[in-house]
CSV table of C-alpha atoms and ligand atoms in Angstrom, one decimal:
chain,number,residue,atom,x,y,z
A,83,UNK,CA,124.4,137.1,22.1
A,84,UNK,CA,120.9,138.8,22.1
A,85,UNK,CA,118.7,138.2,19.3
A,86,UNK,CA,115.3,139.8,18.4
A,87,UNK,CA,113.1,138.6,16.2
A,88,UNK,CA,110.1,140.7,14.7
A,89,UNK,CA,107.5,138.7,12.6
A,90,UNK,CA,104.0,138.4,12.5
A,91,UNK,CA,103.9,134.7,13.4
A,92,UNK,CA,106.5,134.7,16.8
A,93,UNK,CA,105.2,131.6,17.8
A,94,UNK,CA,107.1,129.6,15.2
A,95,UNK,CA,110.2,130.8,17.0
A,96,UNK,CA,109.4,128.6,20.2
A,97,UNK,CA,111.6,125.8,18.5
A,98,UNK,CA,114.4,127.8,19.0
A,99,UNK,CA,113.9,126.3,23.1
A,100,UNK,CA,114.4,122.5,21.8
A,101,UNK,CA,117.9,120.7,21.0
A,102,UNK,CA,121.5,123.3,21.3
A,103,UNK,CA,119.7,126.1,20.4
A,104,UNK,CA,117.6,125.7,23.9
A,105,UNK,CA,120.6,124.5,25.6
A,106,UNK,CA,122.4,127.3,24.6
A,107,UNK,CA,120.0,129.7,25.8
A,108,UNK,CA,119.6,128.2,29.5
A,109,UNK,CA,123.1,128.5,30.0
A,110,UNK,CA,122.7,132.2,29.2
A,111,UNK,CA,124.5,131.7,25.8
A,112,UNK,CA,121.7,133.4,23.7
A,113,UNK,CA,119.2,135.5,24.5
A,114,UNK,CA,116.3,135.2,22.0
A,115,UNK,CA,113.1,137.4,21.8
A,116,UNK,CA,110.5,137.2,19.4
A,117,UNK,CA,108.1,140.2,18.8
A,118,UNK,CA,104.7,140.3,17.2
A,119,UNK,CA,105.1,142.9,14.4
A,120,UNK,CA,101.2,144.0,15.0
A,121,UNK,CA,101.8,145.0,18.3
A,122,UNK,CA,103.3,148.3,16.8
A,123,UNK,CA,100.0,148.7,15.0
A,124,UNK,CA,97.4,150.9,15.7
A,125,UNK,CA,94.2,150.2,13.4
A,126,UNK,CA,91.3,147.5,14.6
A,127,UNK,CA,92.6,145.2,12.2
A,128,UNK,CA,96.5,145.0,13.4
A,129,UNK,CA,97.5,145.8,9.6
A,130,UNK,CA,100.8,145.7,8.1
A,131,UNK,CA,100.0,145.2,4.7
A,132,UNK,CA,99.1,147.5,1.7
A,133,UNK,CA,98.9,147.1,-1.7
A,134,UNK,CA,102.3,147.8,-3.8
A,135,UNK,CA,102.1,151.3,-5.5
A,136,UNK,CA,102.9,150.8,-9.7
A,137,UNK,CA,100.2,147.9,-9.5
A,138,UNK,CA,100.5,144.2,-9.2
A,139,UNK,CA,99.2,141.1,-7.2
A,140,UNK,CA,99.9,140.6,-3.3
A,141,UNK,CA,100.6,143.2,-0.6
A,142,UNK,CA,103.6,145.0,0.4
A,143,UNK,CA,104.9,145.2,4.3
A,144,UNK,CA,103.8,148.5,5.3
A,145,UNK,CA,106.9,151.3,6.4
A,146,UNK,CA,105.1,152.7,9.0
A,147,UNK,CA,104.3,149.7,11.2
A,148,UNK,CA,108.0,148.8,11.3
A,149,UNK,CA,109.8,152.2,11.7
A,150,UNK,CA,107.4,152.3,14.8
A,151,UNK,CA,108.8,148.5,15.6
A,152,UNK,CA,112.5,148.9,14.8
A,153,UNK,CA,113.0,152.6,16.0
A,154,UNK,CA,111.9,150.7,19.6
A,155,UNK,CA,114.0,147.7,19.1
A,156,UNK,CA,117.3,149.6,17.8
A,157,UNK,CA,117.2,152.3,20.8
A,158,UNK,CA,115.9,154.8,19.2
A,159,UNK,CA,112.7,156.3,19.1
A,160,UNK,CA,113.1,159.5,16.6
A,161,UNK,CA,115.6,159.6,14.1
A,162,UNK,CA,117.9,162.5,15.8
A,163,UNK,CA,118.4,159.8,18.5
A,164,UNK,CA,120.1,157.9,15.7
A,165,UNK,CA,123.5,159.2,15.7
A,166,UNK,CA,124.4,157.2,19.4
A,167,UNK,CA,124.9,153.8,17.8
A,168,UNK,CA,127.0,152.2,19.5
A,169,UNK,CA,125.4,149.0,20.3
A,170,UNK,CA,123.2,148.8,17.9
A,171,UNK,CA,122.0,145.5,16.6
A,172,UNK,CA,122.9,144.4,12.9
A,173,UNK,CA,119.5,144.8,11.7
A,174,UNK,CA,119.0,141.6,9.6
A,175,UNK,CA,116.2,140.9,6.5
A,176,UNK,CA,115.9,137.6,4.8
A,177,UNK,CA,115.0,138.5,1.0
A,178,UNK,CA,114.8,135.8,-2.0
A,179,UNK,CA,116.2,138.9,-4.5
A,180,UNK,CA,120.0,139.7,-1.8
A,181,UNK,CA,122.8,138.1,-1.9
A,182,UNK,CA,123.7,134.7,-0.5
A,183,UNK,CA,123.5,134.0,3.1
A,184,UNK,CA,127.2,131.8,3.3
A,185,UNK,CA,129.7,130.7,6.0
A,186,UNK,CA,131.8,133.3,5.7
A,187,UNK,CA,128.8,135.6,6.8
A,188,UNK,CA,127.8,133.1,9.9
A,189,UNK,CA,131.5,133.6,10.9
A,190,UNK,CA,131.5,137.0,10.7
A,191,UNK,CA,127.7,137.6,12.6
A,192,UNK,CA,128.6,134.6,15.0
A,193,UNK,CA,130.9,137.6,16.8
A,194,UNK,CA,128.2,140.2,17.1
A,195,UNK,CA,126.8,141.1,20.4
A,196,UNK,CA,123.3,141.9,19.0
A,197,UNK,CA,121.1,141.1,16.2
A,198,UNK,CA,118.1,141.7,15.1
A,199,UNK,CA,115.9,139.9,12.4
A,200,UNK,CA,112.9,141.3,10.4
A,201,UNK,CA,110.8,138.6,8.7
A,202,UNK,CA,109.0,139.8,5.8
A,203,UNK,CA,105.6,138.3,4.4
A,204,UNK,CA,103.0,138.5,1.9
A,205,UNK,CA,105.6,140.2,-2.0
A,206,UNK,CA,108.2,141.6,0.7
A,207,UNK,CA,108.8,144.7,2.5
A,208,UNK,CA,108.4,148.0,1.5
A,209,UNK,CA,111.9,148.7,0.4
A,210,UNK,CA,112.8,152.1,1.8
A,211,UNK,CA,113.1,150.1,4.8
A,212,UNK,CA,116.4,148.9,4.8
A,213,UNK,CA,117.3,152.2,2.9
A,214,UNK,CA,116.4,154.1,5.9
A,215,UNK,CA,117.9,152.4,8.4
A,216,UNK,CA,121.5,152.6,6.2
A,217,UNK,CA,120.7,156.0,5.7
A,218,UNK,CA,120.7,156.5,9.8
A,219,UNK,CA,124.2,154.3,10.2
A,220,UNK,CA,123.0,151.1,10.7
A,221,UNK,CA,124.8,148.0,9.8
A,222,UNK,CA,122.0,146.6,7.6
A,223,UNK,CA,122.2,143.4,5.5
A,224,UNK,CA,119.6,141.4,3.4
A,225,UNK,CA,120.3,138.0,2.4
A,226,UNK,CA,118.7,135.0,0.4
A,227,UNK,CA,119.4,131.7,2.0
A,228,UNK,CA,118.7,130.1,-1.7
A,229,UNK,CA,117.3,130.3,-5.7
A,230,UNK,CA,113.7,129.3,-4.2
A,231,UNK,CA,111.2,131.2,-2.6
A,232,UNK,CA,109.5,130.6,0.7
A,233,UNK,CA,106.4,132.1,2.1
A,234,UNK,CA,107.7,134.1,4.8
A,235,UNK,CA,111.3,134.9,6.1
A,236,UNK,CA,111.0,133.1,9.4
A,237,UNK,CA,112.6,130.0,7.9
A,238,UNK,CA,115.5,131.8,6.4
A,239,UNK,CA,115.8,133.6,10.0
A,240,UNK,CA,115.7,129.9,11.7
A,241,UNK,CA,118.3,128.8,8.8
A,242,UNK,CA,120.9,131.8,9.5
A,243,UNK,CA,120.5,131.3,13.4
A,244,UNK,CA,121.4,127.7,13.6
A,245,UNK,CA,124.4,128.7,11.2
A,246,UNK,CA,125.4,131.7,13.0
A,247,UNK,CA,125.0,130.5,16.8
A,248,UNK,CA,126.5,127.5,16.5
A,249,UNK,CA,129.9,129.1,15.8
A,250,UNK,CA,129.5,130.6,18.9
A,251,UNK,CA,132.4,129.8,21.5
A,252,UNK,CA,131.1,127.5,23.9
A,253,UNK,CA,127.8,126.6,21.9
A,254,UNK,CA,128.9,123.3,20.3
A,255,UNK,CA,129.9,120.6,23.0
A,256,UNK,CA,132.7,119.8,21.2
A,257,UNK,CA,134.0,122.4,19.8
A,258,UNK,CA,136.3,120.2,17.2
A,259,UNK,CA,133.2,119.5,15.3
A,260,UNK,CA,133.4,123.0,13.8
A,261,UNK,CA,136.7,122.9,12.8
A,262,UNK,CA,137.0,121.0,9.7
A,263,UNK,CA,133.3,121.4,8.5
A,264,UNK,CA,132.0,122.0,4.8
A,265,UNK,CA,132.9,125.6,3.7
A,266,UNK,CA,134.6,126.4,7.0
A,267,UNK,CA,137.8,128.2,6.5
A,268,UNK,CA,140.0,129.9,3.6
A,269,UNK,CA,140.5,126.7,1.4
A,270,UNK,CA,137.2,126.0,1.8
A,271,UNK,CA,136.0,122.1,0.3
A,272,UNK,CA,133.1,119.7,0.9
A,273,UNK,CA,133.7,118.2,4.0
A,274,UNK,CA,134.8,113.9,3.2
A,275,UNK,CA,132.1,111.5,3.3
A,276,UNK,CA,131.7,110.2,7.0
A,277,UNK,CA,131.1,106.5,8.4
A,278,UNK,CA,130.9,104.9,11.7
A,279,UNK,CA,131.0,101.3,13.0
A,280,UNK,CA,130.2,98.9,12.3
A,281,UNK,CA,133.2,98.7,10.0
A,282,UNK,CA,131.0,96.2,7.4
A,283,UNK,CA,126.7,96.9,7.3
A,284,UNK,CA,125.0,95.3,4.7
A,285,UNK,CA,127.5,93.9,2.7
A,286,UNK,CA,129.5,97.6,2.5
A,287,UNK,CA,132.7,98.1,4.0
A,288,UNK,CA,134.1,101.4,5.1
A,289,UNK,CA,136.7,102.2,3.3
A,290,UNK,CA,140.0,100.1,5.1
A,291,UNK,CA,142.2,102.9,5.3
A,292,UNK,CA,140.4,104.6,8.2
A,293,UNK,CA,140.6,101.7,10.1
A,294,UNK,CA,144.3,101.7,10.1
A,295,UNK,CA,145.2,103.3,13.2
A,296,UNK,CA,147.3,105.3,10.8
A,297,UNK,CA,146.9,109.1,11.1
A,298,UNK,CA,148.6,110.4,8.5
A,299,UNK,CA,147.2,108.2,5.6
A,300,UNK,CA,143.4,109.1,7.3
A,301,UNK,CA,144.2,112.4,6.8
A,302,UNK,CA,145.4,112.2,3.3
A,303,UNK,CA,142.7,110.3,2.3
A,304,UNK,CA,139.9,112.2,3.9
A,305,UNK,CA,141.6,115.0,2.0
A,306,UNK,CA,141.8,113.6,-0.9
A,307,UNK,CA,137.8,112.6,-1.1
A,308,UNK,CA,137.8,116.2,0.0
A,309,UNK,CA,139.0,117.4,-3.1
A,310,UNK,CA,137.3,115.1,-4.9
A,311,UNK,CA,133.9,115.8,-4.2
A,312,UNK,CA,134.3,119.6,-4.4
A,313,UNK,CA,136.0,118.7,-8.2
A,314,UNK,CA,132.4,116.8,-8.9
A,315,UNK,CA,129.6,118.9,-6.8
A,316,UNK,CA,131.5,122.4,-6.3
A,317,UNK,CA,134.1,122.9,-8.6
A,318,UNK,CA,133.6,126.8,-8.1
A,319,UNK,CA,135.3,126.1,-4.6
A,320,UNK,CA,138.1,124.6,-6.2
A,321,UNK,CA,138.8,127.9,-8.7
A,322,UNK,CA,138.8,130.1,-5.3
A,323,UNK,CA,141.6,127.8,-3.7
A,324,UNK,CA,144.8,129.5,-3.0
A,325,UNK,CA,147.6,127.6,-4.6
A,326,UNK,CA,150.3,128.7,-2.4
A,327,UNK,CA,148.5,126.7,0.2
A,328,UNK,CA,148.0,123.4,-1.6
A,329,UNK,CA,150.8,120.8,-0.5
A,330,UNK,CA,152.5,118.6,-2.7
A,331,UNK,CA,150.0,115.8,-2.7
A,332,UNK,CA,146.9,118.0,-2.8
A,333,UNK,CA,148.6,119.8,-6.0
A,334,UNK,CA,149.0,115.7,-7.2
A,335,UNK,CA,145.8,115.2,-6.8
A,336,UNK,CA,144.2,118.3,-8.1
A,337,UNK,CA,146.6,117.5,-11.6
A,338,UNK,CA,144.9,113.9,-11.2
A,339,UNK,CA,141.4,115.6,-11.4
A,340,UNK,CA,142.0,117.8,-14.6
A,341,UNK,CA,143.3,120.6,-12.7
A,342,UNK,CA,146.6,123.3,-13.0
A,343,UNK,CA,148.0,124.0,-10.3
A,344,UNK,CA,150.6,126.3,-11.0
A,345,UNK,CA,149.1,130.2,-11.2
A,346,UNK,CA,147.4,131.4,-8.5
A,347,UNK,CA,144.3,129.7,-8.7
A,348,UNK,CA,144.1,126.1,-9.8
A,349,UNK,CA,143.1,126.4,-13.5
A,350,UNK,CA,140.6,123.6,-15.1
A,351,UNK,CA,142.5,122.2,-17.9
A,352,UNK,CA,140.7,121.8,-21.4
A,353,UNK,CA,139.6,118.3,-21.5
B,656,SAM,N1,108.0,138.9,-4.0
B,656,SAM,C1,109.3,138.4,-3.4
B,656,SAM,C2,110.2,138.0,-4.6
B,656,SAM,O1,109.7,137.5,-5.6
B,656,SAM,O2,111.4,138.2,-4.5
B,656,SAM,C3,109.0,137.1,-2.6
B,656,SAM,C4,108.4,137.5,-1.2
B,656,SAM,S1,108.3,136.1,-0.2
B,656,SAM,C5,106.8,135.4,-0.7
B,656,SAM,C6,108.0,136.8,1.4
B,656,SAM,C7,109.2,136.9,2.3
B,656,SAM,O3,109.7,135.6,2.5
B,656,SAM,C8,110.3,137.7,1.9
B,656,SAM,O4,110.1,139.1,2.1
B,656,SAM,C9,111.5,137.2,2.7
B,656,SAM,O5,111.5,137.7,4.0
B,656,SAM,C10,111.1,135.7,2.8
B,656,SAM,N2,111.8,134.8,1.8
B,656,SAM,C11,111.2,134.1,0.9
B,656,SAM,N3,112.2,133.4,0.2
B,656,SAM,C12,113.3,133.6,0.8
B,656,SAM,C13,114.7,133.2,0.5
B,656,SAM,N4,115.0,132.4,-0.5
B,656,SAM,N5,115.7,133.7,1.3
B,656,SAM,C14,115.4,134.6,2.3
B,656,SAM,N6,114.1,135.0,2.6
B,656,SAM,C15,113.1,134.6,1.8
């Protein structure tokens, strides 16, 4: 996967050479380019600021800087060049005020062949940005990685790689340790709580199932602490379960936890 990266501090991309994310890239897994966004600029001062038309504190990311930028990065220079897209990068911008960034989206972007980040600054970027680039075919998206807001977006671009590449084929050693993750999948839970020896630390056990050797009651009762949790932290993600694909104990357990079980949807019941 090739990924471009346009922000006005690149530098803070050189983590992405330590840990999987470097490992990935010198087996040729990723391909990851930052670009300074003032190196499309033309005045003495590298601008890319202005300040927001209507009034109001801060500055606003400038149009003109990136068109020049992303018109070079997408593969095309002038808009009647445009209509060739195949290829084109999904153009990416991190923004407090878009919808979620989620796992179903990693999933979805870990399949593209190109993608391209712009990190905005300062109140944002002009927003006739993305507009245009819709307008010309293509495949924006803007997403908030959370209710809070950073500084810049090349934390939420860090955040959405590490999600995205590492449901890459052949990124993760093991590639089991995707499988059964925290919202991974349709009947998506909160993954169970994880231990590992020694079996007794400080006076706490783990719990004596999992050292059973038994398979089948490890996996009901990982399962069942699955459910659990989502019932206490994410109940949400119980309401979206598919009922049809509950089994018999997880519909037991569900009815345990103040849930009905029988429409399509597990229902909470009136306490
Ligand atoms: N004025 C904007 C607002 O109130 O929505 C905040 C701008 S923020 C200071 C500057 C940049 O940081 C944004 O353009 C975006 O790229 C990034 N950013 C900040 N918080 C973010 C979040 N929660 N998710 C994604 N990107 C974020």
């Amino acid at each position: 996967m090739k990924i471009d990266i346009v922000s006005v501090f690149p530098e803070y991309f050189e983590v992405m050479n330590l840990s999987l994310m470097g490992k990935a890239q010198a087996k040729g897994l990723l391909e990851i380019k930052a670009h300074n966004l003032r190196d499309w600029t033309h005045d003495v001062h590298h601008s890319v600021d202005d300040t927001p038309v209507g009034g109001g504190a801060g500055m606003v990311m400038k149009p003109e800087v990136w068109s020049e930028c992303l018109d070079e990065l997408l593969g095309f220079s002038r808009p009647s060049e445009s209509s060739a897209l195949s290829g084109t990068p999904v153009l990416i911008f991190p923004n407090p005020s878009a919808p979620l960034f989620t796992q179903r989206d990693a999933t979805e972007l870990s399949h593209a062949d190109h993608l391209l980040f712009g990190c905005g600054r300062y109140e944002g970027y002009d927003a006739r940005i993305p507009d245009y680039y819709r307008s010309q075919g293509v495949d924006v998206r803007e997403y908030s990685i959370g209710d809070y807001v950073l500084n810049g977006g090349e934390v939420a671009v860090s955040v959405m790689l590490e999600a995205i590449t590492r449901l890459m084929p052949g990124f993760m050693g093991n590639p089991d340790s995707i499988v059964e993750e925290s919202y991974t999948g349709e009947g998506a839970l909160l993954e169970h709580r994880q231990y590992t020896k020694p079996a007794v630390w400080r006076g706490i056990s783990v719990p004596e199932v999992l050292l059973s050797g038994n398979h089948g009651k490890v996996d009901r009762f990982r399962r069942d602490e699955a459910l659990t949790r989502t019932n206490e932290i994410r109940p949400d993600l119980i309401e979206a379960l598919d009922c049809k694909a509950l089994d018999k104990a997880d519909r037991k357990t569900l009815m345990a936890l103040g849930w009905e079980v029988s429409a399509t949807h597990p229902r909470r019941l009136a306490d």
